[in-house]
GROMACS .gro file of C-alpha atoms in nm:
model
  453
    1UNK     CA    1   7.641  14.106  10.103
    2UNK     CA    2   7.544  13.736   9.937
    3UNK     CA    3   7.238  13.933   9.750
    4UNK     CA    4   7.482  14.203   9.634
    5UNK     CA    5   7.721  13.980   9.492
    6UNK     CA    6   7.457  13.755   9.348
    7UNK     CA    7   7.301  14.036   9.164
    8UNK     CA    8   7.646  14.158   9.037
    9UNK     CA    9   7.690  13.788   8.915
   10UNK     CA   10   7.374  13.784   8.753
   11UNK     CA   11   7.415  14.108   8.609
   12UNK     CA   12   7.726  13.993   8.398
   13UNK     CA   13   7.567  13.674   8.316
   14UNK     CA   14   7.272  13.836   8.179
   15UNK     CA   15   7.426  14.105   7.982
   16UNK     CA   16   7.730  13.853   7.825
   17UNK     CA   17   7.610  13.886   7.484
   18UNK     CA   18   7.768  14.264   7.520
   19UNK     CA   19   8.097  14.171   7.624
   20UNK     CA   20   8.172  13.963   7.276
   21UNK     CA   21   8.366  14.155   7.081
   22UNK     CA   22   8.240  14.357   6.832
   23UNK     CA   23   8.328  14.141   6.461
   24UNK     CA   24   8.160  13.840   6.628
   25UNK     CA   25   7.842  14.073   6.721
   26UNK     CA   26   7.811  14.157   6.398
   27UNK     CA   27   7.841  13.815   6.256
   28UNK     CA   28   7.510  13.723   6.528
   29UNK     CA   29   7.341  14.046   6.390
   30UNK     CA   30   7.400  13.909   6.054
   31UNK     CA   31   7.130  13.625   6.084
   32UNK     CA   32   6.824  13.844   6.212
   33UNK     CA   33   6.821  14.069   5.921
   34UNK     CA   34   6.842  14.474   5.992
   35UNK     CA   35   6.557  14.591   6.159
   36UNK     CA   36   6.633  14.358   6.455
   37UNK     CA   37   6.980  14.501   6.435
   38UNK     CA   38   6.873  14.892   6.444
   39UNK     CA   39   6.624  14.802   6.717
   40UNK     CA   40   6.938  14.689   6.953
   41UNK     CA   41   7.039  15.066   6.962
   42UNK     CA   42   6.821  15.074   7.244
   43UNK     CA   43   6.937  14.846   7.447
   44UNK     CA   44   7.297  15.053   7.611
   45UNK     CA   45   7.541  15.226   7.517
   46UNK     CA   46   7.775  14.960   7.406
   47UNK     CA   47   7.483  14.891   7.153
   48UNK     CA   48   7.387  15.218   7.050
   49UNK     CA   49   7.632  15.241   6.709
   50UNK     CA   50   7.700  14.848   6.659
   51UNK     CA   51   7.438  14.845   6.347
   52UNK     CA   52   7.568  15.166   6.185
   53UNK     CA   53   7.894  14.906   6.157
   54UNK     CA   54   7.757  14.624   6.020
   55UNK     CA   55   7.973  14.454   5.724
   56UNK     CA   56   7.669  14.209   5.663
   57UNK     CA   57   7.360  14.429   5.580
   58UNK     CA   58   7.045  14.209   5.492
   59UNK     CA   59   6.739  14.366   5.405
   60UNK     CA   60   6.416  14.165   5.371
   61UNK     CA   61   6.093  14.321   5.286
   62UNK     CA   62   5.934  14.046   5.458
   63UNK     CA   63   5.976  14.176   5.797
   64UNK     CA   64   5.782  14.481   5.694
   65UNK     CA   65   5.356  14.473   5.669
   66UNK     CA   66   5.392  14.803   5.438
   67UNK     CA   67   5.619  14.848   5.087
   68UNK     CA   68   5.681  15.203   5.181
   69UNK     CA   69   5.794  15.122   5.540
   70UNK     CA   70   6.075  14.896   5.392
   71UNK     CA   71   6.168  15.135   5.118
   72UNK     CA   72   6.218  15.433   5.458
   73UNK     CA   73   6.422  15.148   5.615
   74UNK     CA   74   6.680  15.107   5.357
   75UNK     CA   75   6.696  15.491   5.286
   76UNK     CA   76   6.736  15.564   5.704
   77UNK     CA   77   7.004  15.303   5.733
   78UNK     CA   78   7.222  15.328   5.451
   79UNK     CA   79   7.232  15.690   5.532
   80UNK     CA   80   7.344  15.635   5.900
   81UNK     CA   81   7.572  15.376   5.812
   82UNK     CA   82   7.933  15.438   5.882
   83UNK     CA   83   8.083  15.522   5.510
   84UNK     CA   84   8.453  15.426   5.637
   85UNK     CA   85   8.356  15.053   5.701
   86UNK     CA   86   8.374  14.827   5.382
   87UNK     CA   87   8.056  14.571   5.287
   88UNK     CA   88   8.199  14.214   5.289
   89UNK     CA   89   7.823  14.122   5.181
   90UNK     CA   90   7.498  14.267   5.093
   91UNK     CA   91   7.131  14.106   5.057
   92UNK     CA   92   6.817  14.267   4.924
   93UNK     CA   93   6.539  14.072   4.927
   94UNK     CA   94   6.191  14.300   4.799
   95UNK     CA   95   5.830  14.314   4.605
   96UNK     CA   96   5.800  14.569   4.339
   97UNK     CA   97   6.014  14.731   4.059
   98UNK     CA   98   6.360  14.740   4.027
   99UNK     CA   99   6.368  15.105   3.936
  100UNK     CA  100   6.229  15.198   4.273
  101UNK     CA  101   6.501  15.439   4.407
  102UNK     CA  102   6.571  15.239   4.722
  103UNK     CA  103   6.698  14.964   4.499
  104UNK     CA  104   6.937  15.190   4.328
  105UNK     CA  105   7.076  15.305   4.607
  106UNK     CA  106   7.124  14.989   4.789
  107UNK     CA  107   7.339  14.866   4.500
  108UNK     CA  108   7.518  15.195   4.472
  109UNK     CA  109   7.633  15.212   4.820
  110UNK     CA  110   7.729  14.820   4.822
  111UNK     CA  111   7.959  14.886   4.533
  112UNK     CA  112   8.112  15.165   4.656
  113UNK     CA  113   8.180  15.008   4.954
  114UNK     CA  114   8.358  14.718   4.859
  115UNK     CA  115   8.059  14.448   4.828
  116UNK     CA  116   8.230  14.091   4.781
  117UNK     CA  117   7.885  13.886   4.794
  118UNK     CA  118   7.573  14.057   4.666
  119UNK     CA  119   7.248  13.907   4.677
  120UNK     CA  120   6.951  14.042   4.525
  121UNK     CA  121   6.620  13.893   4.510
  122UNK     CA  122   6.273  14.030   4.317
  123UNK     CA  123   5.950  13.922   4.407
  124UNK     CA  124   5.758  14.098   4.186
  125UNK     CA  125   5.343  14.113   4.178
  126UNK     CA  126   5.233  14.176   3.819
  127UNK     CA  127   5.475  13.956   3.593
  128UNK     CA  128   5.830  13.998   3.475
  129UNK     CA  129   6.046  14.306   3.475
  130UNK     CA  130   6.330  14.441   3.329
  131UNK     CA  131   6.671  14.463   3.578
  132UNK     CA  132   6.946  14.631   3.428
  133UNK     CA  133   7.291  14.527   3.500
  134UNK     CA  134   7.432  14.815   3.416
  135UNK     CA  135   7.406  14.879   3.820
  136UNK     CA  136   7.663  14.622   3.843
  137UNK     CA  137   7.995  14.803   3.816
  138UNK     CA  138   8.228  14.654   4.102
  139UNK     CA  139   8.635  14.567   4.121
  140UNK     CA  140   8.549  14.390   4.456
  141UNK     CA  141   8.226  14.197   4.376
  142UNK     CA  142   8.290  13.808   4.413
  143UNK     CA  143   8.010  13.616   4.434
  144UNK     CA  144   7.676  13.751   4.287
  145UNK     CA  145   7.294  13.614   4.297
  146UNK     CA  146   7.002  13.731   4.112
  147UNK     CA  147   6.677  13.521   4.137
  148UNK     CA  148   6.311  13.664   4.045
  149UNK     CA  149   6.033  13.388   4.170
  150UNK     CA  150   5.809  13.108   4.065
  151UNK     CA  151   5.581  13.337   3.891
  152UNK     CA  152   5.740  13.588   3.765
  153UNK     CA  153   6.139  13.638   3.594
  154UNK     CA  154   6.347  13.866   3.581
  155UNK     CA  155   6.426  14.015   3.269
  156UNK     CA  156   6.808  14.053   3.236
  157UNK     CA  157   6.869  14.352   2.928
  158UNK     CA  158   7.204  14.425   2.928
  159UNK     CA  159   7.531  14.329   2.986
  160UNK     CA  160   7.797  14.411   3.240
  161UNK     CA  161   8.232  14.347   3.312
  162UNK     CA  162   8.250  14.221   3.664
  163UNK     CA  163   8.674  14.099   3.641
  164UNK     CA  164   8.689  13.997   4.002
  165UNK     CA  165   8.352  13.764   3.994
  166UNK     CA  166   8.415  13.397   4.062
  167UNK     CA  167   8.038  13.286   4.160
  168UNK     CA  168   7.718  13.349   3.958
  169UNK     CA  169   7.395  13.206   4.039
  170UNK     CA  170   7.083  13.297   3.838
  171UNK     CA  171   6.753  13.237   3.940
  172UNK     CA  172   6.407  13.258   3.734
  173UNK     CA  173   6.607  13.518   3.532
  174UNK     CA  174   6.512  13.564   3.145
  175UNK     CA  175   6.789  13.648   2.955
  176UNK     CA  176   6.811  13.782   2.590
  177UNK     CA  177   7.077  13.796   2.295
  178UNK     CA  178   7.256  14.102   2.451
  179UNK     CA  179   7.334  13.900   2.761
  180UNK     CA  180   7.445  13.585   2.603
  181UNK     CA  181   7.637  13.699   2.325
  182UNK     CA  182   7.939  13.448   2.330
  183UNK     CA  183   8.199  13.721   2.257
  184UNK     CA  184   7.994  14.018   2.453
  185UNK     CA  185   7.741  13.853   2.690
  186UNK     CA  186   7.783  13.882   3.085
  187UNK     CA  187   7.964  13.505   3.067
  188UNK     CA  188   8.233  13.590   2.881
  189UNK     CA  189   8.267  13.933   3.036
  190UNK     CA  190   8.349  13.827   3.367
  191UNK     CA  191   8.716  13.677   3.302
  192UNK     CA  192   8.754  13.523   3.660
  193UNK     CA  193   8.422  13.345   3.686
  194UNK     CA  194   8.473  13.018   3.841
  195UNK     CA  195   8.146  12.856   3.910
  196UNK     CA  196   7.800  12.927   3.696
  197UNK     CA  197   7.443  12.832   3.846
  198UNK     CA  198   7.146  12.839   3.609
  199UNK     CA  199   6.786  12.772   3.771
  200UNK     CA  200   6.448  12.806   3.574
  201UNK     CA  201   6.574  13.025   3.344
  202UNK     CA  202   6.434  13.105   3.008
  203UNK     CA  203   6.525  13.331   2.683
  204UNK     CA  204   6.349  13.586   2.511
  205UNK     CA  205   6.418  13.468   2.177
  206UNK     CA  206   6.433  13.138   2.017
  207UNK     CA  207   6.792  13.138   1.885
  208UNK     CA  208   7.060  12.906   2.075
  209UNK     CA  209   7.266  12.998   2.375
  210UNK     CA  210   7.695  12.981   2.402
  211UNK     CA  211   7.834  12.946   2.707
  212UNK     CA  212   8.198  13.002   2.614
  213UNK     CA  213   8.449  13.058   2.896
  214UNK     CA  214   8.839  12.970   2.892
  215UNK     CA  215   8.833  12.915   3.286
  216UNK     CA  216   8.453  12.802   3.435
  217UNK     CA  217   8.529  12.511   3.629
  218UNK     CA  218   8.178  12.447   3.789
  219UNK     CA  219   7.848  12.465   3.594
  220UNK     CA  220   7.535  12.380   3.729
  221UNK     CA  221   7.185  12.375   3.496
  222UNK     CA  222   6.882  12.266   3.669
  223UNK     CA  223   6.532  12.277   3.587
  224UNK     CA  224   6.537  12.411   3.217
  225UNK     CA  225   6.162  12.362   3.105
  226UNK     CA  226   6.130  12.718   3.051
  227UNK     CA  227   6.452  12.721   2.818
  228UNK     CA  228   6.334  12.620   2.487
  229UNK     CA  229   6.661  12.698   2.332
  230UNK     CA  230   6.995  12.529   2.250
  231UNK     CA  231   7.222  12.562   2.519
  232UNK     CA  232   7.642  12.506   2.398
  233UNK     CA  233   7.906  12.483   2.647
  234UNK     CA  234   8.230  12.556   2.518
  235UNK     CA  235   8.470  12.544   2.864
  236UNK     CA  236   8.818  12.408   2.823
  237UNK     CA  237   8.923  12.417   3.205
  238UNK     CA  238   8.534  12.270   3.330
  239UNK     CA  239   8.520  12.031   3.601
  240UNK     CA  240   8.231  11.979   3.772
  241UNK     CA  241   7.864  11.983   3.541
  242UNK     CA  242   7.567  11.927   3.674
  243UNK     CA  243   7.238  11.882   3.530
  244UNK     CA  244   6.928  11.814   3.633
  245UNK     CA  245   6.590  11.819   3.427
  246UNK     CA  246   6.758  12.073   3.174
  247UNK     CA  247   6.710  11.968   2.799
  248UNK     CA  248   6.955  12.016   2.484
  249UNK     CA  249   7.245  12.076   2.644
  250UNK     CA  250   7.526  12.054   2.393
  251UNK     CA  251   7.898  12.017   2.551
  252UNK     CA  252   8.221  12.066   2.376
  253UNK     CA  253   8.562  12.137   2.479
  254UNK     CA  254   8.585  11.977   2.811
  255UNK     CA  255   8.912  11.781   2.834
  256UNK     CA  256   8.943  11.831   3.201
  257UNK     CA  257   8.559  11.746   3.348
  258UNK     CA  258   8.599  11.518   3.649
  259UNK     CA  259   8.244  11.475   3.788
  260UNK     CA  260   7.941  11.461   3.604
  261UNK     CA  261   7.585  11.452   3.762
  262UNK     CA  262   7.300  11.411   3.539
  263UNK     CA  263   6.906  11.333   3.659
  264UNK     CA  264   6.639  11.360   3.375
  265UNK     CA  265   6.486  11.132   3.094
  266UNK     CA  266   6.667  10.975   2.851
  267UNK     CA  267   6.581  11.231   2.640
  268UNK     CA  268   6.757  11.525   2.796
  269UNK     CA  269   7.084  11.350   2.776
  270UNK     CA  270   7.330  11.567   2.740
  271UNK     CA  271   7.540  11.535   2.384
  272UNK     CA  272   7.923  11.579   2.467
  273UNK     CA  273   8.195  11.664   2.149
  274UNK     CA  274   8.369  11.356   2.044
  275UNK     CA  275   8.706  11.491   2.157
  276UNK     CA  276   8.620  11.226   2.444
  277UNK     CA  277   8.601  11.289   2.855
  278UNK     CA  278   8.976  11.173   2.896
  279UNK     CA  279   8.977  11.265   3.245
  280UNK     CA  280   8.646  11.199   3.407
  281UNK     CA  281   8.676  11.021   3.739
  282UNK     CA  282   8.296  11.045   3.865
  283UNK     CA  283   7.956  11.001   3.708
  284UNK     CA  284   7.619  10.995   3.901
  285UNK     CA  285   7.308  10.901   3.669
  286UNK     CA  286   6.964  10.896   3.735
  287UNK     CA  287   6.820  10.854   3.423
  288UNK     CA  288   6.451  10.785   3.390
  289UNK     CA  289   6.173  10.742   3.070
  290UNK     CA  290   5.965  11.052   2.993
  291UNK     CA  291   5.625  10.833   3.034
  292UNK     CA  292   5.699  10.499   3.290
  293UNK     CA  293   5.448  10.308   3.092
  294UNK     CA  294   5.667  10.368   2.736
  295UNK     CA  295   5.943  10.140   2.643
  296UNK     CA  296   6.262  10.255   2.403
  297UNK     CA  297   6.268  10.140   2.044
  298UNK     CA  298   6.558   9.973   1.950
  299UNK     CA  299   6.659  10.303   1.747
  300UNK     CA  300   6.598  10.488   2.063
  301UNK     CA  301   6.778  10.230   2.305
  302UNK     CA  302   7.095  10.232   2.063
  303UNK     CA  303   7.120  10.574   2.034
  304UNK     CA  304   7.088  10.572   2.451
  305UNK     CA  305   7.357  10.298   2.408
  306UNK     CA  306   7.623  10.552   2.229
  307UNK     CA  307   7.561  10.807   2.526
  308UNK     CA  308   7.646  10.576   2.725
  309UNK     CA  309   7.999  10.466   2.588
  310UNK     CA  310   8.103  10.820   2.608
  311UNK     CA  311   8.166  10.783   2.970
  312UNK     CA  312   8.385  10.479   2.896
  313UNK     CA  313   8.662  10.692   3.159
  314UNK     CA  314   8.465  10.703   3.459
  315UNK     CA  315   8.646  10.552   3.739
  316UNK     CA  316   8.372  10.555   4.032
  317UNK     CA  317   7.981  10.506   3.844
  318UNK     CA  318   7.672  10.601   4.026
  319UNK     CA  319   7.359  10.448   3.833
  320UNK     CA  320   6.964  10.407   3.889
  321UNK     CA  321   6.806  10.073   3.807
  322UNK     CA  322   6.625  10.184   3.571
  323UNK     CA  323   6.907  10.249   3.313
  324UNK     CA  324   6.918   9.884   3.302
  325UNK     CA  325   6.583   9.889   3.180
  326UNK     CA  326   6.649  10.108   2.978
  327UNK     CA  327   6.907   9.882   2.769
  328UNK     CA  328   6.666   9.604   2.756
  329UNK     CA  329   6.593   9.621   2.406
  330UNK     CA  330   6.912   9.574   2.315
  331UNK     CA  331   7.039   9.261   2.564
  332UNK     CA  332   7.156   9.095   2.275
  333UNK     CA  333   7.379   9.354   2.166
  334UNK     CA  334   7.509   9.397   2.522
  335UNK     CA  335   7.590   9.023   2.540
  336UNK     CA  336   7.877   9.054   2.287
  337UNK     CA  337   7.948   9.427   2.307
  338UNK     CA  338   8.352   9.455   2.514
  339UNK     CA  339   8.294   9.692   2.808
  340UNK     CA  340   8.417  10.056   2.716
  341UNK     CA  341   8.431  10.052   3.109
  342UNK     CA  342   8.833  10.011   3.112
  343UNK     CA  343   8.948  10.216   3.430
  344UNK     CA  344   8.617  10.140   3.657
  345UNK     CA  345   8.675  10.126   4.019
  346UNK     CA  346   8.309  10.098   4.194
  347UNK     CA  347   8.011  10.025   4.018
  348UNK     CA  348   7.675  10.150   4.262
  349UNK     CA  349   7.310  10.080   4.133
  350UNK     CA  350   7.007  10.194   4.335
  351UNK     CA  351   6.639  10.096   4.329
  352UNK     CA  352   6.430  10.396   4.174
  353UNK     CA  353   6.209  10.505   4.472
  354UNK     CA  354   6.331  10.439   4.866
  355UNK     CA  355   5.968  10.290   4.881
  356UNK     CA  356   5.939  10.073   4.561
  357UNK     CA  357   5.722   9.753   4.637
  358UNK     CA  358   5.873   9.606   4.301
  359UNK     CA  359   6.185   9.378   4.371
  360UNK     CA  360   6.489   9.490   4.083
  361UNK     CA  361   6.737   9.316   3.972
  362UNK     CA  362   7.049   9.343   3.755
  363UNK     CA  363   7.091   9.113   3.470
  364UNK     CA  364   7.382   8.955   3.440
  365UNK     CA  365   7.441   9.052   3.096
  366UNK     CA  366   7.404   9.416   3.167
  367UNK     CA  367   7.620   9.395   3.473
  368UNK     CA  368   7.877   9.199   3.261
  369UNK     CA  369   7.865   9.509   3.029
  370UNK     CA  370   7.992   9.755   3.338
  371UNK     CA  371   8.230   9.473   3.506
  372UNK     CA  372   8.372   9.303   3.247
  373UNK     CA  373   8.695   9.486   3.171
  374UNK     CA  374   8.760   9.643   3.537
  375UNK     CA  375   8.775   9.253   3.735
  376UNK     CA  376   8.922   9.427   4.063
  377UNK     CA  377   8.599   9.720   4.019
  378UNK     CA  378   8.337   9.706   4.347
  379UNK     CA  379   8.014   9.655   4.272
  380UNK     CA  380   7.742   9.768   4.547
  381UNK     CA  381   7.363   9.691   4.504
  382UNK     CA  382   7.173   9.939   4.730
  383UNK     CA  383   6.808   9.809   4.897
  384UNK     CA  384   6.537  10.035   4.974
  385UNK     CA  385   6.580   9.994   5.317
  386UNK     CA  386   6.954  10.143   5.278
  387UNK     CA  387   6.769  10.377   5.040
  388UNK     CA  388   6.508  10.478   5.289
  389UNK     CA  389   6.780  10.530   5.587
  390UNK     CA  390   6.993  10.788   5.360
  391UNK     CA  391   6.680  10.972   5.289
  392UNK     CA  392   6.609  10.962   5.617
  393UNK     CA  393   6.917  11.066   5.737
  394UNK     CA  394   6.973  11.394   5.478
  395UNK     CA  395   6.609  11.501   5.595
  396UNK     CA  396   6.734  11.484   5.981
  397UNK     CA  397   7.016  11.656   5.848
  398UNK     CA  398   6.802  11.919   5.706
  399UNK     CA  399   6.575  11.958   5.951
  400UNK     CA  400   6.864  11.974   6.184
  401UNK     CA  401   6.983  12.274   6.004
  402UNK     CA  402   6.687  12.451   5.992
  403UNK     CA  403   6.620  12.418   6.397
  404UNK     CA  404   6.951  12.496   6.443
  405UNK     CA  405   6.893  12.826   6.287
  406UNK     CA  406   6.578  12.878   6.415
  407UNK     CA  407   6.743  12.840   6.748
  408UNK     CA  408   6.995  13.056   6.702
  409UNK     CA  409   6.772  13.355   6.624
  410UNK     CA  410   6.588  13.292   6.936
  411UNK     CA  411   6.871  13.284   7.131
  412UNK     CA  412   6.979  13.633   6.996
  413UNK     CA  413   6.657  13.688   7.113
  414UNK     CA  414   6.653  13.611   7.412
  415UNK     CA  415   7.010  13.761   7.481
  416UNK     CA  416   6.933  14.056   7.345
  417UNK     CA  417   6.597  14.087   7.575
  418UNK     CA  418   6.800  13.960   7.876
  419UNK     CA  419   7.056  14.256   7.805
  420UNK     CA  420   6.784  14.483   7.763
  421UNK     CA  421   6.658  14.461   8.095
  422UNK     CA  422   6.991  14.424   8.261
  423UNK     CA  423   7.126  14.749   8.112
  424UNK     CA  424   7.018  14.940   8.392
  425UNK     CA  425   7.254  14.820   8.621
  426UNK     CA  426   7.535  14.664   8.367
  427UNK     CA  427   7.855  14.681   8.472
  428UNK     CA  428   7.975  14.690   8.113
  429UNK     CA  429   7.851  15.026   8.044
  430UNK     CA  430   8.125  15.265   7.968
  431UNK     CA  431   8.048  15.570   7.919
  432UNK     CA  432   7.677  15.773   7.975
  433UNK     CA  433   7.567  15.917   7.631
  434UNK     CA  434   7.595  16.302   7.545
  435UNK     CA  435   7.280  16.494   7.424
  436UNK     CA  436   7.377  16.487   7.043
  437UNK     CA  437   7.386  16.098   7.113
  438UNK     CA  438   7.075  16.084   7.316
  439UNK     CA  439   6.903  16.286   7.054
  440UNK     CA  440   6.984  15.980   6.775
  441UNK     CA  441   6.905  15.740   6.997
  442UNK     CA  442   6.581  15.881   7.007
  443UNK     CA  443   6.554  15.956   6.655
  444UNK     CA  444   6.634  15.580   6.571
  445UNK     CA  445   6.362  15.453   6.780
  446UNK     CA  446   6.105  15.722   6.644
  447UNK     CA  447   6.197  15.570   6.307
  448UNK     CA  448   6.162  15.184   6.440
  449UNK     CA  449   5.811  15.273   6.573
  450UNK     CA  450   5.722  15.381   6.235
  451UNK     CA  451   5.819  15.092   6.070
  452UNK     CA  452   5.616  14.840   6.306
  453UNK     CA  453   5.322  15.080   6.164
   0.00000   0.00000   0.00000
């Protein structure tokens, strides 16, 4: 009586993963891509339609040794998915051409079902391609990545209206005149973008780039050494910009940034309008020279000195040692020069490497420079040790993430293999499966074992 009670018990333990309802299911299925997801069909009944539901689909070529195998997986599963649920968000990660049919009609049936976040990544072999956005035709889509690779862009051609887009990241794309036209180009087309990301991108031609947009509020540019051109932001409502390593960057128009984060040489300093950055609150610099062994001219360190005084409206300042340095030339001028620094709350300086052996130090004319006209402003002087524990701490943090993940996959591993060999005497099961059902079943897993080939 014990033992038949115990394996009852054991029974419901082991097969809990099925009795979570179905929208939290999905949400597990979600993070182990959709070949793991088909392959549940076979574990009961209660699992045998759960993937043809899915609101997340994420398809990786990476879990597949063959291109063809992966293109069959796509076709089989957007054709047994159920057309009356709605795509909340839709990944396609693949090697190859973007005119390969599978690609079309992944992006077809995630528009006409409603896609909010769309993520499409290219890893092509043989250099860059062309990927027309003229696939893009949504009144749903919200957030939208592209990204080619390290070694190969993607070649953006034409242009597209997305109204209800709010988040677009690009990523090793190439873009041309077409797409950047200021009054035509995909930026200005999409009237309720919100935030812009631009990662290694580059242009096909050597004429300058407008990025005009009444209502952006968050632009990011990082990593630019593949854009050779002239890149103008005109953005009246922008609040956030972020650059890092991203070079002529010309900004106008922005009477409402609040944070500014900038990392790269002196050189790639940003030039802002002179209609001033009346509201700016924070600004985090890491400034460095191109060559360590070169020191700025005077003409250089003055015109470094101008830059500077734009950001005379910061209220919390973020700054790396070395922009001290950087001012040495001109410690004389800094001596008698009024701080522009008139609403400054905190003042932090950091050493430029957690493991510098070289002890830095502030001089007190530079410091006076910052301080001077904000008496009640903080000032906080950050060691390497300090320096060492944050970095520290964020990799913990990341690495923390990443196991997490990794052990969250296993345990939807594990729970689906413990359900898997509980389903033959499951409790939960509710119902036996008719022939027509028994028949797919078996036609799913047919399909699965051709895939592993």
């Amino acid at each position: 009586m014990d033992s038949r009670h115990g394996k009852t018990r054991l029974n419901v333990q082991g097969d809990r993963l099925s009795n979570l309802p179905d929208d939290l299911i999905h949400k597990i299925l979600s993070f182990v891509g959709i070949k793991l997801a088909v392959q549940t069909s076979a574990l009961s009944s209660r699992w045998r339609f759960l993937w043809m539901t899915l609101p997340c689909l994420n398809f990786s070529s990476s879990d597949f040794n063959r291109k063809a195998n992966f293109a069959k997986c796509v076709t089989h599963v957007l054709s047994r998915h159920n057309n009356q649920i709605e795509v909340t968000s839709a990944k396609l990660s693949f090697h190859g051409k973007v005119n390969q049919p599978f690609v079309r009609r992944f992006l077809d049936y995630a528009i006409s079902h409603n896609v909010q976040q769309l993520a499409v990544s290219c890893l092509y072999d043989y250099g860059g391609i062309p990927f027309p956005l003229y696939l893009f035709s949504s009144q749903s889509l919200k957030h939208l990545t592209i990204a080619g690779d390290s070694l190969n862009s993607v070649r953006v051609i034409s242009t597209w209206e997305l109204t209800t887009l709010t988040t677009l990241h690009l990523e090793y794309i190439t873009l041309n005149d077409v797409v950047t036209d200021k009054c035509t180009g995909i930026f200005s087309k999409c009237a309720n973008l919100k935030k812009l990301v631009l990662k290694q991108c580059s242009m096909d031609t050597s004429n300058g780039v407008d990025i005009c947009h009444p209502g952006l509020s968050n632009l990011t540019l990082e990593f630019g050494g593949l854009f050779k051109n002239v890149l103008n932001v005109v953005t009246p409502q922008l609040k956030n910009l972020t650059i890092r390593c991203w070079q002529e960057v010309h900004v106008s128009c922005t009477p409402e940034l609040v944070s500014l984060i900038f990392e790269g040489s002196e050189s790639d300093w940003v030039q802002f309008s002179s209609d001033g950055l009346r509201s700016l609150e924070r600004v985090d610099l890491c400034i460095s020279k191109q060559n360590d062994s070169d020191k700025l001219d005077k003409t250089d360190a003055h015109k470094f000195f101008d830059q500077l005084q734009q950001l005379h409206n910061a209220k919390h300042l973020t700054v790396n040692l070395q922009i001290f340095q950087l001012l040495s030339p001109l410690m004389e001028l800094v001596s008698y020069q009024p701080s522009p620094f008139v609403e400054l709350k905190s003042l932090k300086a950091y050493p430029r490497g957690a493991y510098s052996k070289v002890q830095e130090t502030i001089p007190n004319e530079v410091k006076k420079y910052f301080l001077d006209s904000s008496p009640s402003a903080t000032f906080t002087m950050v060691s390497c040790e300090e320096m060492r524990a944050l970095e520290n701490a964020t990799s913990a943090q990341q690495l923390m993430a990443k196991l997490g993940a990794m052990l969250e996959h296993e345990k939807v591993k594990v729970e689906t293999y413990r359900a898997h060999m509980d389903r033959g005497n499951s409790p939960i099961k509710s119902y036996e499966p008719n022939m027509h059902e028994q028949g797919n079943v078996r036609a799913d897993n047919m399909q699965i074992n051709k895939w592993e080939r």
